[in-house]
Amino acid sequence: QVQLVESGGGLVQTGGSLKLSCAASGHTFSNYAVGWFRQAPGKEREFVACISRSGSNIDSIHAVKGRFTISRDNAKNTVYLQMNSLKPEDTAVYYCAGRQTNDDRSLAYLPSTYAYWGQGTQVTVSS
Protein backbone atom coordinates (compact mmCIF):
# COMPACT_ATOMS: atom_id res chain seq x y z
CA GLN A 1 0.00 0.00 0.00
CA VAL A 2 1.03 3.62 -0.42
CA GLN A 3 1.55 6.23 2.30
CA LEU A 4 0.73 9.87 1.53
CA VAL A 5 2.02 12.99 3.28
CA GLU A 6 0.80 16.49 2.44
CA SER A 7 2.81 19.66 2.97
CA GLY A 8 2.85 23.27 1.89
CA GLY A 9 -0.18 24.63 3.68
CA GLY A 10 -0.14 27.86 5.65
CA LEU A 11 -1.63 31.31 6.14
CA VAL A 12 -1.86 33.60 3.14
CA GLN A 13 -3.70 36.80 2.27
CA THR A 14 -6.45 37.00 -0.32
CA GLY A 15 -4.92 36.88 -3.78
CA GLY A 16 -1.85 35.01 -2.59
CA SER A 17 -0.48 31.65 -3.66
CA LEU A 18 0.48 28.35 -2.09
CA LYS A 19 1.81 25.12 -3.55
CA LEU A 20 0.74 21.93 -1.84
CA SER A 21 2.72 18.73 -2.19
CA CYS A 22 1.60 15.16 -1.69
CA ALA A 23 4.58 12.86 -1.24
CA ALA A 24 4.08 9.12 -1.63
CA SER A 25 6.06 6.19 -0.32
CA GLY A 26 5.70 2.46 0.05
CA HIS A 27 4.55 1.43 -3.40
CA THR A 28 4.84 2.21 -7.11
CA PHE A 29 3.35 5.67 -7.20
CA SER A 30 2.76 5.65 -10.96
CA ASN A 31 0.09 2.98 -10.39
CA TYR A 32 -2.07 5.47 -8.49
CA ALA A 33 -4.50 8.14 -9.59
CA VAL A 34 -4.54 10.98 -7.06
CA GLY A 35 -7.16 13.42 -5.91
CA TRP A 36 -7.12 16.54 -3.78
CA PHE A 37 -10.02 17.16 -1.43
CA ARG A 38 -10.72 19.85 1.14
CA GLN A 39 -12.85 20.14 4.24
CA ALA A 40 -13.85 23.39 5.86
CA PRO A 41 -15.16 23.53 9.46
CA GLY A 42 -18.72 22.29 9.65
CA LYS A 43 -18.76 21.17 6.02
CA GLU A 44 -18.43 17.88 4.21
CA ARG A 45 -15.23 16.87 2.47
CA GLU A 46 -15.24 18.34 -1.04
CA PHE A 47 -13.50 17.18 -4.22
CA VAL A 48 -11.07 19.80 -5.59
CA ALA A 49 -8.97 18.24 -8.36
CA CYS A 50 -7.68 14.91 -9.64
CA ILE A 51 -4.98 13.57 -11.89
CA SER A 52 -4.61 10.24 -13.64
CA ARG A 53 -1.73 7.93 -12.84
CA SER A 54 0.18 8.98 -15.96
CA GLY A 55 -0.63 12.67 -15.52
CA SER A 56 -2.24 12.73 -18.96
CA ASN A 57 -5.72 13.49 -17.65
CA ILE A 58 -6.77 16.06 -15.06
CA ASP A 59 -9.96 17.68 -13.83
CA SER A 60 -11.08 20.10 -11.15
CA ILE A 61 -14.17 21.77 -9.78
CA HIS A 62 -15.47 24.90 -11.44
CA ALA A 63 -14.74 27.02 -8.36
CA VAL A 64 -10.97 26.55 -8.76
CA LYS A 65 -10.59 26.34 -12.54
CA GLY A 66 -8.13 28.95 -13.76
CA ARG A 67 -6.72 29.33 -10.24
CA PHE A 68 -5.58 25.84 -9.13
CA THR A 69 -3.39 23.49 -11.15
CA ILE A 70 -2.79 19.84 -10.33
CA SER A 71 0.35 18.12 -11.59
CA ARG A 72 2.59 15.20 -10.74
CA ASP A 73 6.18 14.07 -10.99
CA ASN A 74 6.24 10.29 -10.82
CA ALA A 75 10.05 10.27 -10.68
CA LYS A 76 9.75 12.18 -7.38
CA ASN A 77 6.65 10.28 -6.21
CA THR A 78 4.89 13.60 -5.69
CA VAL A 79 1.64 15.27 -6.74
CA TYR A 80 1.28 19.04 -6.53
CA LEU A 81 -1.57 21.49 -6.22
CA GLN A 82 -0.56 24.99 -7.24
CA MET A 83 -3.09 27.42 -5.81
CA ASN A 84 -3.15 30.99 -7.08
CA SER A 85 -5.53 33.91 -6.50
CA LEU A 86 -6.61 32.39 -3.22
CA LYS A 87 -9.89 33.44 -1.67
CA PRO A 88 -11.17 33.21 1.92
CA GLU A 89 -13.60 30.50 0.79
CA ASP A 90 -10.61 28.31 -0.08
CA THR A 91 -9.83 28.05 3.63
CA ALA A 92 -9.91 24.37 4.62
CA VAL A 93 -7.85 21.34 5.47
CA TYR A 94 -6.58 19.92 2.20
CA TYR A 95 -6.13 16.18 1.78
CA CYS A 96 -4.58 14.14 -0.98
CA ALA A 97 -5.85 10.65 -1.70
CA GLY A 98 -4.62 7.73 -3.80
CA ARG A 99 -6.46 5.14 -5.84
CA GLN A 100 -4.70 2.21 -7.48
CA THR A 101 -5.69 1.74 -11.14
CA ASN A 102 -4.52 0.04 -14.33
CA ASP A 103 -5.95 2.81 -16.50
CA ASP A 104 -3.51 5.58 -17.49
CA ARG A 105 -6.35 8.10 -17.89
CA SER A 106 -8.71 7.08 -15.10
CA LEU A 107 -10.01 9.83 -12.83
CA ALA A 108 -12.14 9.60 -9.68
CA TYR A 109 -14.23 12.21 -7.91
CA LEU A 110 -15.83 10.55 -4.90
CA PRO A 111 -13.96 10.19 -1.59
CA SER A 112 -15.24 6.63 -1.29
CA THR A 113 -13.31 5.59 -4.40
CA TYR A 114 -9.96 6.43 -2.80
CA ALA A 115 -8.38 3.88 -0.49
CA TYR A 116 -5.40 5.86 0.78
CA TRP A 117 -5.37 9.27 2.44
CA GLY A 118 -2.86 11.69 3.86
CA GLN A 119 -3.24 13.45 7.20
CA GLY A 120 -4.12 16.83 5.67
CA THR A 121 -2.56 20.27 5.60
CA GLN A 122 -4.28 23.47 6.73
CA VAL A 123 -4.78 26.32 4.27
CA THR A 124 -6.03 29.60 5.69
CA VAL A 125 -6.76 32.59 3.49
CA SER A 126 -7.27 35.88 5.31
CA SER A 127 -9.46 38.64 3.92
Coordinates of N, CA and C in Angstrom, one line a residue:
Q1 N 0.8 -1.2 0.0 CA 0.0 0.0 0.0 C 0.9 1.2 0.0
V2 N 0.3 2.4 -0.3 CA 1.0 3.6 -0.4 C 0.7 4.5 0.8
Q3 N 1.7 5.2 1.2 CA 1.5 6.2 2.3 C 1.7 7.6 1.7
L4 N 0.8 8.5 2.1 CA 0.7 9.9 1.5 C 0.9 10.9 2.6
V5 N 1.8 11.9 2.3 CA 2.0 13.0 3.3 C 1.9 14.3 2.6
E6 N 1.0 15.2 3.0 CA 0.8 16.5 2.4 C 1.7 17.5 3.1
S7 N 2.1 18.5 2.4 CA 2.8 19.7 3.0 C 2.6 20.9 2.1
G8 N 3.0 22.0 2.7 CA 2.8 23.3 1.9 C 1.7 24.2 2.3
G9 N 0.9 23.8 3.2 CA -0.2 24.6 3.7 C 0.4 25.8 4.5
G10 N -0.6 26.7 4.8 CA -0.1 27.9 5.7 C -1.2 29.0 5.6
L11 N -0.8 30.1 6.1 CA -1.6 31.3 6.1 C -1.2 32.3 5.0
V12 N -2.2 32.7 4.2 CA -1.9 33.6 3.1 C -3.0 34.6 3.0
Q13 N -2.7 35.8 2.5 CA -3.7 36.8 2.3 C -4.5 36.5 1.0
T14 N -5.7 37.1 0.9 CA -6.5 37.0 -0.3 C -5.6 37.4 -1.5
G15 N -5.7 36.6 -2.6 CA -4.9 36.9 -3.8 C -3.6 36.2 -3.8
G16 N -3.2 35.6 -2.7 CA -1.9 35.0 -2.6 C -1.8 33.6 -3.2
S17 N -0.7 33.0 -3.1 CA -0.5 31.6 -3.7 C 0.2 30.7 -2.7
L18 N -0.2 29.4 -2.8 CA 0.5 28.3 -2.1 C 0.6 27.2 -3.0
K19 N 1.7 26.4 -2.8 CA 1.8 25.1 -3.6 C 1.8 24.0 -2.6
L20 N 0.8 23.1 -2.7 CA 0.7 21.9 -1.8 C 1.5 20.8 -2.5
S21 N 2.1 19.9 -1.7 CA 2.7 18.7 -2.2 C 2.1 17.5 -1.5
C22 N 2.0 16.4 -2.2 CA 1.6 15.2 -1.7 C 2.7 14.1 -2.0
A23 N 3.5 13.8 -1.0 CA 4.6 12.9 -1.2 C 4.2 11.4 -0.9
A24 N 4.5 10.5 -1.8 CA 4.1 9.1 -1.6 C 5.3 8.2 -1.3
S25 N 5.0 7.2 -0.6 CA 6.1 6.2 -0.3 C 5.4 4.8 -0.1
G26 N 6.2 3.8 -0.3 CA 5.7 2.5 0.1 C 5.2 1.6 -1.1
H27 N 5.0 2.2 -2.3 CA 4.6 1.4 -3.4 C 4.8 2.2 -4.7
T28 N 4.6 1.6 -5.8 CA 4.8 2.2 -7.1 C 3.8 3.3 -7.3
F29 N 4.3 4.5 -7.2 CA 3.4 5.7 -7.2 C 2.7 5.9 -8.5
S30 N 3.3 5.5 -9.6 CA 2.8 5.7 -11.0 C 1.6 4.7 -11.2
N31 N 1.3 3.8 -10.3 CA 0.1 3.0 -10.4 C -1.2 3.6 -9.8
Y32 N -1.0 4.8 -9.2 CA -2.1 5.5 -8.5 C -2.6 6.8 -9.1
A33 N -3.9 6.9 -9.3 CA -4.5 8.1 -9.6 C -4.6 8.9 -8.3
V34 N -4.6 10.2 -8.3 CA -4.5 11.0 -7.1 C -5.6 12.1 -7.1
G35 N -6.2 12.3 -6.0 CA -7.2 13.4 -5.9 C -6.8 14.3 -4.8
W36 N -7.2 15.6 -4.9 CA -7.1 16.5 -3.8 C -8.6 16.9 -3.3
F37 N -8.7 16.8 -2.0 CA -10.0 17.2 -1.4 C -9.8 18.2 -0.4
R38 N -10.9 18.9 0.0 CA -10.7 19.8 1.1 C -12.0 19.8 2.0
Q39 N -11.7 20.1 3.3 CA -12.8 20.1 4.2 C -12.7 21.4 5.1
A40 N -13.8 22.2 5.0 CA -13.8 23.4 5.9 C -14.6 23.1 7.1
P41 N -14.4 23.8 8.2 CA -15.2 23.5 9.5 C -16.7 23.5 9.2
G42 N -17.3 22.4 9.7 CA -18.7 22.3 9.7 C -19.2 21.9 8.3
K43 N -18.3 21.6 7.4 CA -18.8 21.2 6.0 C -18.3 19.8 5.7
E44 N -18.9 19.2 4.7 CA -18.4 17.9 4.2 C -17.2 18.0 3.4
R45 N -16.4 16.9 3.3 CA -15.2 16.9 2.5 C -15.6 17.1 1.0
E46 N -14.9 17.9 0.3 CA -15.2 18.3 -1.0 C -14.1 18.0 -2.0
F47 N -14.5 17.4 -3.2 CA -13.5 17.2 -4.2 C -13.0 18.5 -4.8
V48 N -11.7 18.6 -5.0 CA -11.1 19.8 -5.6 C -10.5 19.5 -7.0
A49 N -9.6 18.5 -7.1 CA -9.0 18.2 -8.4 C -8.5 16.8 -8.4
C50 N -8.2 16.3 -9.5 CA -7.7 14.9 -9.6 C -6.8 14.8 -10.9
I51 N -5.9 13.8 -10.8 CA -5.0 13.6 -11.9 C -4.8 12.1 -12.1
S52 N -4.8 11.7 -13.3 CA -4.6 10.2 -13.6 C -3.2 9.8 -13.3
R53 N -3.0 8.5 -13.3 CA -1.7 7.9 -12.8 C -0.6 8.4 -13.7
S54 N -0.9 8.5 -15.0 CA 0.2 9.0 -16.0 C 0.3 10.5 -16.0
G55 N -0.6 11.2 -15.4 CA -0.6 12.7 -15.5 C -1.2 13.2 -16.8
S56 N -1.7 12.3 -17.7 CA -2.2 12.7 -19.0 C -3.7 13.3 -18.9
N57 N -4.3 13.1 -17.8 CA -5.7 13.5 -17.6 C -5.9 14.2 -16.3
I58 N -6.5 15.3 -16.3 CA -6.8 16.1 -15.1 C -8.2 16.7 -15.1
D59 N -8.7 17.0 -13.9 CA -10.0 17.7 -13.8 C -10.0 18.4 -12.5
S60 N -10.9 19.4 -12.4 CA -11.1 20.1 -11.1 C -12.5 20.7 -11.1
I61 N -12.9 21.1 -9.9 CA -14.2 21.8 -9.8 C -14.2 23.2 -10.4
H62 N -15.3 23.6 -10.8 CA -15.5 24.9 -11.4 C -14.9 26.0 -10.6
A63 N -15.1 25.9 -9.3 CA -14.7 27.0 -8.4 C -13.2 27.3 -8.4
V64 N -12.4 26.3 -8.8 CA -11.0 26.5 -8.8 C -10.4 26.6 -10.1
K65 N -11.2 26.3 -11.2 CA -10.6 26.3 -12.5 C -10.0 27.7 -12.9
G66 N -8.8 27.7 -13.4 CA -8.1 28.9 -13.8 C -7.3 29.5 -12.6
R67 N -7.5 28.9 -11.4 CA -6.7 29.3 -10.2 C -5.8 28.2 -9.7
F68 N -6.3 27.0 -9.7 CA -5.6 25.8 -9.1 C -5.1 25.0 -10.3
T69 N -3.9 24.4 -10.1 CA -3.4 23.5 -11.1 C -2.8 22.3 -10.5
I70 N -3.3 21.1 -10.9 CA -2.8 19.8 -10.3 C -1.8 19.3 -11.3
S71 N -0.7 18.7 -10.8 CA 0.3 18.1 -11.6 C 1.0 17.0 -10.8
R72 N 1.9 16.2 -11.4 CA 2.6 15.2 -10.7 C 3.9 15.0 -11.4
D73 N 4.9 14.5 -10.6 CA 6.2 14.1 -11.0 C 6.4 12.7 -10.5
N74 N 6.2 11.7 -11.3 CA 6.2 10.3 -10.8 C 7.7 9.9 -10.5
A75 N 8.7 10.6 -11.0 CA 10.0 10.3 -10.7 C 10.3 10.7 -9.2
K76 N 9.6 11.7 -8.8 CA 9.7 12.2 -7.4 C 8.6 11.7 -6.5
N77 N 7.7 10.8 -7.0 CA 6.7 10.3 -6.2 C 5.8 11.4 -5.5
T78 N 5.6 12.4 -6.3 CA 4.9 13.6 -5.7 C 3.8 14.1 -6.6
V79 N 2.7 14.5 -6.1 CA 1.6 15.3 -6.7 C 1.6 16.7 -6.1
Y80 N 1.3 17.6 -7.0 CA 1.3 19.0 -6.5 C -0.1 19.7 -6.8
L81 N -0.4 20.6 -6.0 CA -1.6 21.5 -6.2 C -1.1 22.9 -6.1
Q82 N -0.9 23.6 -7.2 CA -0.6 25.0 -7.2 C -1.8 25.8 -7.1
M83 N -1.9 26.6 -6.1 CA -3.1 27.4 -5.8 C -2.8 28.9 -5.9
N84 N -3.4 29.6 -6.9 CA -3.2 31.0 -7.1 C -4.5 31.7 -6.8
S85 N -4.3 33.1 -6.7 CA -5.5 33.9 -6.5 C -6.4 33.4 -5.4
L86 N -5.8 33.0 -4.3 CA -6.6 32.4 -3.2 C -7.7 33.3 -2.6
K87 N -8.8 32.7 -2.2 CA -9.9 33.4 -1.7 C -10.2 32.9 -0.3
P88 N -10.8 33.7 0.6 CA -11.2 33.2 1.9 C -12.0 31.9 1.9
E89 N -12.8 31.7 0.9 CA -13.6 30.5 0.8 C -12.8 29.3 0.4
D90 N -11.5 29.5 0.1 CA -10.6 28.3 -0.1 C -10.0 27.8 1.2
T91 N -10.3 28.5 2.3 CA -9.8 28.0 3.6 C -10.4 26.7 4.0
A92 N -9.5 25.7 4.3 CA -9.9 24.4 4.6 C -8.7 23.5 4.9
V93 N -8.9 22.3 5.4 CA -7.9 21.3 5.5 C -7.9 20.6 4.1
Y94 N -6.7 20.5 3.5 CA -6.6 19.9 2.2 C -6.0 18.5 2.3
Y95 N -6.6 17.6 1.7 CA -6.1 16.2 1.8 C -5.8 15.7 0.4
C96 N -4.8 14.9 0.3 CA -4.6 14.1 -1.0 C -5.0 12.7 -0.7
A97 N -5.4 12.0 -1.8 CA -5.9 10.6 -1.7 C -5.4 9.9 -2.9
G98 N -5.1 8.6 -2.7 CA -4.6 7.7 -3.8 C -5.5 6.6 -4.1
R99 N -5.6 6.2 -5.4 CA -6.5 5.1 -5.8 C -5.7 4.3 -6.9
Q100 N -5.5 3.1 -6.6 CA -4.7 2.2 -7.5 C -5.6 1.9 -8.7
T101 N -5.0 2.0 -9.9 CA -5.7 1.7 -11.1 C -4.7 1.3 -12.2
N102 N -5.3 0.5 -13.2 CA -4.5 0.0 -14.3 C -4.7 0.9 -15.5
D103 N -5.6 1.9 -15.4 CA -5.9 2.8 -16.5 C -5.1 4.1 -16.4
D104 N -4.4 4.4 -17.5 CA -3.5 5.6 -17.5 C -4.3 6.9 -17.4
R105 N -5.6 6.9 -17.8 CA -6.4 8.1 -17.9 C -7.5 8.2 -16.9
S106 N -7.6 7.2 -16.0 CA -8.7 7.1 -15.1 C -8.7 8.2 -14.1
L107 N -9.8 8.8 -13.8 CA -10.0 9.8 -12.8 C -11.1 9.4 -11.9
A108 N -11.1 9.9 -10.7 CA -12.1 9.6 -9.7 C -12.5 10.8 -8.9
Y109 N -13.7 11.0 -8.5 CA -14.2 12.2 -7.9 C -14.8 12.0 -6.5
L110 N -15.2 10.8 -6.2 CA -15.8 10.6 -4.9 C -14.8 10.1 -3.9
P111 N -14.9 10.6 -2.6 CA -14.0 10.2 -1.6 C -14.0 8.7 -1.4
S112 N -15.1 8.1 -1.5 CA -15.2 6.6 -1.3 C -14.5 5.8 -2.3
T113 N -14.1 6.3 -3.4 CA -13.3 5.6 -4.4 C -11.8 5.6 -4.1
Y114 N -11.4 6.4 -3.1 CA -10.0 6.4 -2.8 C -9.7 5.6 -1.5
A115 N -8.7 4.8 -1.6 CA -8.4 3.9 -0.5 C -7.3 4.5 0.5
Y116 N -6.5 5.4 0.0 CA -5.4 5.9 0.8 C -5.5 7.4 0.9
W117 N -5.2 7.9 2.1 CA -5.4 9.3 2.4 C -4.2 9.8 3.3
G118 N -3.8 11.0 3.0 CA -2.9 11.7 3.9 C -3.5 12.3 5.1
Q119 N -2.7 12.9 5.9 CA -3.2 13.5 7.2 C -3.8 14.9 7.1
G120 N -3.6 15.5 5.9 CA -4.1 16.8 5.7 C -3.2 17.9 6.0
T121 N -3.3 19.1 5.3 CA -2.6 20.3 5.6 C -3.5 21.5 5.6
Q122 N -3.4 22.3 6.6 CA -4.3 23.5 6.7 C -3.9 24.6 5.8
V123 N -4.9 25.1 5.1 CA -4.8 26.3 4.3 C -5.7 27.4 4.8
T124 N -5.2 28.5 5.2 CA -6.0 29.6 5.7 C -5.8 30.9 4.9
V125 N -6.9 31.4 4.3 CA -6.8 32.6 3.5 C -7.5 33.7 4.2
S126 N -6.7 34.8 4.6 CA -7.3 35.9 5.3 C -7.8 36.9 4.4
S127 N -8.9 37.6 4.8 CA -9.5 38.6 3.9 C -8.9 40.0 4.2

